[in-house]
mmCIF file of C-alpha atoms in Angstrom:
data_model
loop_
_atom_site.group_PDB
_atom_site.id
_atom_site.type_symbol
_atom_site.label_atom_id
_atom_site.label_comp_id
_atom_site.label_asym_id
_atom_site.label_seq_id
_atom_site.Cartn_x
_atom_site.Cartn_y
_atom_site.Cartn_z
ATOM 1 C CA UNK U 1 117.792 102.644 100.126
ATOM 2 C CA UNK U 2 114.030 102.846 99.904
ATOM 3 C CA UNK U 3 112.947 105.129 97.118
ATOM 4 C CA UNK U 4 109.453 105.979 95.950
ATOM 5 C CA UNK U 5 108.750 107.847 92.744
ATOM 6 C CA UNK U 6 105.329 109.145 91.783
ATOM 7 C CA UNK U 7 104.284 109.782 88.221
ATOM 8 C CA UNK U 8 101.153 110.338 86.187
ATOM 9 C CA UNK U 9 100.164 113.759 87.392
ATOM 10 C CA UNK U 10 99.270 116.565 85.077
ATOM 11 C CA UNK U 11 96.610 118.985 83.980
ATOM 12 C CA UNK U 12 93.133 117.625 83.428
ATOM 13 C CA UNK U 13 89.697 119.134 82.977
ATOM 14 C CA UNK U 14 87.000 118.651 85.558
ATOM 15 C CA UNK U 15 85.301 115.325 85.061
ATOM 16 C CA UNK U 16 88.407 113.756 83.613
ATOM 17 C CA UNK U 17 90.635 110.983 84.874
ATOM 18 C CA UNK U 18 94.245 110.356 85.750
ATOM 19 C CA UNK U 19 96.150 107.329 86.919
ATOM 20 C CA UNK U 20 99.006 107.933 89.288
ATOM 21 C CA UNK U 21 101.812 105.458 89.761
ATOM 22 C CA UNK U 22 104.130 104.906 92.698
ATOM 23 C CA UNK U 23 107.208 102.943 91.737
ATOM 24 C CA UNK U 24 109.302 101.497 94.526
ATOM 25 C CA UNK U 25 112.968 100.631 94.577
ATOM 26 C CA UNK U 26 115.271 99.345 97.265
ATOM 27 C CA UNK U 27 112.464 97.180 98.592
ATOM 28 C CA UNK U 28 109.754 95.225 96.911
ATOM 29 C CA UNK U 29 106.279 96.675 97.133
ATOM 30 C CA UNK U 30 105.226 93.380 98.654
ATOM 31 C CA UNK U 31 107.432 94.086 101.685
ATOM 32 C CA UNK U 32 105.405 97.106 102.743
ATOM 33 C CA UNK U 33 102.690 96.608 105.285
ATOM 34 C CA UNK U 34 100.848 99.480 103.704
ATOM 35 C CA UNK U 35 101.211 101.925 100.859
ATOM 36 C CA UNK U 36 99.195 105.088 100.883
ATOM 37 C CA UNK U 37 98.386 108.090 98.786
ATOM 38 C CA UNK U 38 98.178 111.513 100.351
ATOM 39 C CA UNK U 39 97.697 114.925 98.863
ATOM 40 C CA UNK U 40 98.461 118.477 99.803
ATOM 41 C CA UNK U 41 96.791 121.442 98.204
ATOM 42 C CA UNK U 42 98.206 124.940 98.252
ATOM 43 C CA UNK U 43 98.069 126.277 101.780
ATOM 44 C CA UNK U 44 96.559 123.021 103.027
ATOM 45 C CA UNK U 45 97.624 120.252 105.338
ATOM 46 C CA UNK U 46 98.632 116.941 103.867
ATOM 47 C CA UNK U 47 95.600 114.693 103.866
ATOM 48 C CA UNK U 48 94.882 111.042 103.380
ATOM 49 C CA UNK U 49 93.464 109.858 100.082
ATOM 50 C CA UNK U 50 93.756 106.069 99.892
ATOM 51 C CA UNK U 51 95.802 103.166 101.213
ATOM 52 C CA UNK U 52 96.314 99.492 100.516
ATOM 53 C CA UNK U 53 97.693 96.682 102.652
ATOM 54 C CA UNK U 54 100.394 94.154 101.833
ATOM 55 C CA UNK U 55 97.964 91.566 100.588
ATOM 56 C CA UNK U 56 96.044 94.080 98.546
ATOM 57 C CA UNK U 57 92.857 92.709 100.033
ATOM 58 C CA UNK U 58 92.183 95.672 102.280
ATOM 59 C CA UNK U 59 91.852 99.222 101.092
ATOM 60 C CA UNK U 60 90.806 102.473 102.700
ATOM 61 C CA UNK U 61 89.606 105.675 101.128
ATOM 62 C CA UNK U 62 88.955 109.176 102.255
ATOM 63 C CA UNK U 63 85.324 110.162 101.986
ATOM 64 C CA UNK U 64 86.237 112.511 99.170
ATOM 65 C CA UNK U 65 87.749 109.619 97.216
ATOM 66 C CA UNK U 66 85.130 106.936 97.726
ATOM 67 C CA UNK U 67 83.420 105.931 94.538
ATOM 68 C CA UNK U 68 85.829 107.927 92.393
ATOM 69 C CA UNK U 69 89.324 106.691 93.216
ATOM 70 C CA UNK U 70 90.713 103.187 93.223
ATOM 71 C CA UNK U 71 94.012 102.115 94.723
ATOM 72 C CA UNK U 72 95.681 98.932 93.558
ATOM 73 C CA UNK U 73 99.064 97.268 93.627
ATOM 74 C CA UNK U 74 101.001 95.224 91.124
ATOM 75 C CA UNK U 75 103.772 93.418 92.951
ATOM 76 C CA UNK U 76 105.309 92.130 89.738
ATOM 77 C CA UNK U 77 105.784 95.712 88.576
ATOM 78 C CA UNK U 78 106.681 96.940 92.050
ATOM 79 C CA UNK U 79 104.088 99.637 91.651
ATOM 80 C CA UNK U 80 101.031 100.965 93.414
ATOM 81 C CA UNK U 81 98.442 102.851 91.412
ATOM 82 C CA UNK U 82 95.799 105.399 92.130
ATOM 83 C CA UNK U 83 93.110 105.600 89.494
ATOM 84 C CA UNK U 84 91.278 108.890 89.828
ATOM 85 C CA UNK U 85 88.006 109.461 88.035
ATOM 86 C CA UNK U 86 85.509 112.289 87.917
ATOM 87 C CA UNK U 87 88.115 114.748 89.044
ATOM 88 C CA UNK U 88 87.101 118.147 90.290
ATOM 89 C CA UNK U 89 88.892 121.326 91.276
ATOM 90 C CA UNK U 90 89.130 120.232 94.906
ATOM 91 C CA UNK U 91 91.347 117.369 93.784
ATOM 92 C CA UNK U 92 94.046 119.821 92.737
ATOM 93 C CA UNK U 93 97.072 119.085 94.888
ATOM 94 C CA UNK U 94 100.465 117.503 95.010
ATOM 95 C CA UNK U 95 99.943 113.786 95.432
ATOM 96 C CA UNK U 96 102.417 111.807 97.488
ATOM 97 C CA UNK U 97 103.036 108.112 97.759
ATOM 98 C CA UNK U 98 103.990 106.783 101.180
ATOM 99 C CA UNK U 99 105.032 103.393 102.496
ATOM 100 C CA UNK U 100 105.780 101.630 105.749
ATOM 101 C CA UNK U 101 107.279 98.215 106.465
ATOM 102 C CA UNK U 102 105.480 97.611 109.704
ATOM 103 C CA UNK U 103 102.198 98.918 110.947
ATOM 104 C CA UNK U 104 100.672 98.017 114.276
ATOM 105 C CA UNK U 105 97.139 98.226 113.013
ATOM 106 C CA UNK U 106 95.335 98.943 109.796
ATOM 107 C CA UNK U 107 93.324 101.413 111.802
ATOM 108 C CA UNK U 108 96.184 103.922 111.547
ATOM 109 C CA UNK U 109 96.905 103.515 107.857
ATOM 110 C CA UNK U 110 95.114 106.778 107.134
ATOM 111 C CA UNK U 111 97.486 109.004 109.105
ATOM 112 C CA UNK U 112 100.649 110.746 107.962
ATOM 113 C CA UNK U 113 102.770 109.719 110.999
ATOM 114 C CA UNK U 114 102.123 106.054 110.224
ATOM 115 C CA UNK U 115 104.388 106.154 107.178
ATOM 116 C CA UNK U 116 108.174 106.184 107.087
ATOM 117 C CA UNK U 117 108.930 106.714 103.412
ATOM 118 C CA UNK U 118 107.618 109.337 101.048
ATOM 119 C CA UNK U 119 108.041 110.201 97.425
ATOM 120 C CA UNK U 120 108.595 113.710 96.124
ATOM 121 C CA UNK U 121 105.071 114.053 94.834
ATOM 122 C CA UNK U 122 103.385 114.591 91.514
ATOM 123 C CA UNK U 123 101.250 117.608 90.720
ATOM 124 C CA UNK U 124 97.624 117.137 89.775
ATOM 125 C CA UNK U 125 95.806 120.190 88.515
ATOM 126 C CA UNK U 126 92.129 120.059 87.650
ATOM 127 C CA UNK U 127 90.781 122.933 85.625
ATOM 128 C CA UNK U 128 87.165 124.014 85.670
#
């Protein structure tokens, strides 16, 4: 069974940093065509944050994440990371890891329906 577990969330002051981890079991991280990070704030829709392809060569970021967040994968550790820097209050949300084995095009790696497997999320709270 595919299982994704997020960790690394917590309370941080504005301007601080956090590194989120997405640990996979049941399948190797290398088997996923794409792994993405999404977030959902209170009363908000789930939105795309960042994604990475199987090779790790291609990444995509939401405009809000560009220059501040970095997604990476470590196949040996079966883990995908999201390094988040210069956090602000708008980053407060539950962050979810998502994965898919097959994706028709990298053009759709930013959308929620493109992913088949989701973790339970980890809370990130940024205080001002």
